[in-house]
Short mmCIF file of C-alpha atoms in Angstrom, two decimals:
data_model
loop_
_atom_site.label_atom_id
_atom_site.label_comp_id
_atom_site.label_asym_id
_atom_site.label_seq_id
_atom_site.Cartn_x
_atom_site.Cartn_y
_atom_site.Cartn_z
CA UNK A 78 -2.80 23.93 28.50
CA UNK A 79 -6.22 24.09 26.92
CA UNK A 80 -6.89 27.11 24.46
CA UNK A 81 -10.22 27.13 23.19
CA UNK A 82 -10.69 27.61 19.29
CA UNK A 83 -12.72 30.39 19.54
CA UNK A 84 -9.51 32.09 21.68
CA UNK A 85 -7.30 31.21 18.65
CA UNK A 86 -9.57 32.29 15.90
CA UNK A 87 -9.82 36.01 17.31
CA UNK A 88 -5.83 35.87 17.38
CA UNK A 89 -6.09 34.95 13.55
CA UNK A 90 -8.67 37.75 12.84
CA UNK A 91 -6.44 40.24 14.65
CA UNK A 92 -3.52 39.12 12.77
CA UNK A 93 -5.44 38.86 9.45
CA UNK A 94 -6.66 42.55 9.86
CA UNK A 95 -2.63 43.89 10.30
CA UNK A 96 -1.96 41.69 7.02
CA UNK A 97 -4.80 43.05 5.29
CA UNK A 98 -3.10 46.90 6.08
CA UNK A 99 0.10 45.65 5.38
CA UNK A 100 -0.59 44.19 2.00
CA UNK A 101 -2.94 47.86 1.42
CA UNK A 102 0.73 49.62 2.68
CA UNK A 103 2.65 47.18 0.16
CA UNK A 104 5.00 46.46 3.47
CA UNK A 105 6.16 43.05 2.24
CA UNK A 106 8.12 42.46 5.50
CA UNK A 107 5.29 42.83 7.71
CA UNK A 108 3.17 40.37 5.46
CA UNK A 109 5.48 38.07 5.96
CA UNK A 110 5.41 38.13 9.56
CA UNK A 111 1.57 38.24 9.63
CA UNK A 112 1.65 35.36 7.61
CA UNK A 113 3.75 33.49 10.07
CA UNK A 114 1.53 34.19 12.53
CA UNK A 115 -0.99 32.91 11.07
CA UNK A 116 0.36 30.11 10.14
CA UNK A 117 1.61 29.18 13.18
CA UNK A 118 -2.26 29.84 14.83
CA UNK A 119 -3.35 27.02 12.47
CA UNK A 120 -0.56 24.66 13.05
CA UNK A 121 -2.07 25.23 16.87
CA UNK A 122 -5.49 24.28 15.65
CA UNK A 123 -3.92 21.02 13.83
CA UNK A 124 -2.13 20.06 16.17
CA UNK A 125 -4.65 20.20 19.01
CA UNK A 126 -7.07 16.97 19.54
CA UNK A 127 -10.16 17.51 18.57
CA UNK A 128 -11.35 20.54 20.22
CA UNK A 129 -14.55 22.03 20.32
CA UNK A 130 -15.84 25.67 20.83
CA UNK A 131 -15.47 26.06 24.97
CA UNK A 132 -11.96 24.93 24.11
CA UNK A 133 -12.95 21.57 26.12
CA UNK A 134 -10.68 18.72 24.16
CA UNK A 135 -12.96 16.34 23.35
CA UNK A 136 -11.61 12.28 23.68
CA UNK A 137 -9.16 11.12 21.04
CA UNK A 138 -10.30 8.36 19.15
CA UNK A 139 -8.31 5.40 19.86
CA UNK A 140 -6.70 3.70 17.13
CA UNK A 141 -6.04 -0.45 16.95
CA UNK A 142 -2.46 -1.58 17.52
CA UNK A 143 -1.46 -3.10 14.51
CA UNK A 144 -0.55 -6.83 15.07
CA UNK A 145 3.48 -7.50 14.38
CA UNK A 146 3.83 -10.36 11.96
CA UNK A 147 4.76 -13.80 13.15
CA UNK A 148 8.27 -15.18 12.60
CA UNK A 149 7.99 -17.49 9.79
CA UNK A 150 9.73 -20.76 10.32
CA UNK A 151 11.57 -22.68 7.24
CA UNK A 152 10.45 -25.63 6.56
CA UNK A 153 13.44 -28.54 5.66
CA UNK A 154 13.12 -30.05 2.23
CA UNK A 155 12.15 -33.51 2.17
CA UNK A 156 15.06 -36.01 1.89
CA UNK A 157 15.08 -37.13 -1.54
CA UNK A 158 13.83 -40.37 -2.34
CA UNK A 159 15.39 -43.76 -2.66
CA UNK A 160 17.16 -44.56 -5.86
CA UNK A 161 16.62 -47.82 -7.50
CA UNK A 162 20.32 -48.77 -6.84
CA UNK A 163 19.48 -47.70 -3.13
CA UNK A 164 17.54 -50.20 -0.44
CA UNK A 165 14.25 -48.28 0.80
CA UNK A 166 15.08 -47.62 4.25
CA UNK A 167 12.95 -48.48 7.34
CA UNK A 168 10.46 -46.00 7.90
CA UNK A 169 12.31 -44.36 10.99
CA UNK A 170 15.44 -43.07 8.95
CA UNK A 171 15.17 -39.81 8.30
#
């Protein structure tokens, strides 16, 4: 459903002229509920895309994917080195 923002601000002046009577009346119940209201008319407007004034919801920007990180492999320690009471192996013992 596309509501334009124009559509939504009216709402809000509406509402914002009852609050303005109710605070004037010192009705604290009813300034609460205007309130609401009018909170909940700006939530709309957050939560919209970005909308411009014919109400027409203009493309979303598209955000990059962010790239998961690659397993990292452990690398095996080196075998320790040949002792002088040791013979140096051939070169294919691991």
């Amino acid at each position: 459903m596309n509501i334009s923002a124009n559509r939504v601000v009216a709402k809000m002046e509406e509402q914002l002229a009852l609050l303005r009577t109710a605070v004037k009346q010192n009705d604290q119940q009813a300034v609460r509920e205007y309130t609401s209201v009018i909170e909940g008319y700006c939530q709309l407007l957050k939560d919209q895309p970005s909308i411009n004034q014919t109400g027409k919801v203009a493309s979303p920007l598209v955000e990059p994917q962010p790239i998961p990180p690659q397993p990292v492999t452990p690398i095996q320690p080196a075998s320790p080195s040949p002792t002088s009471d040791q013979k140096p192996g051939s070169l294919f013992d691991f």
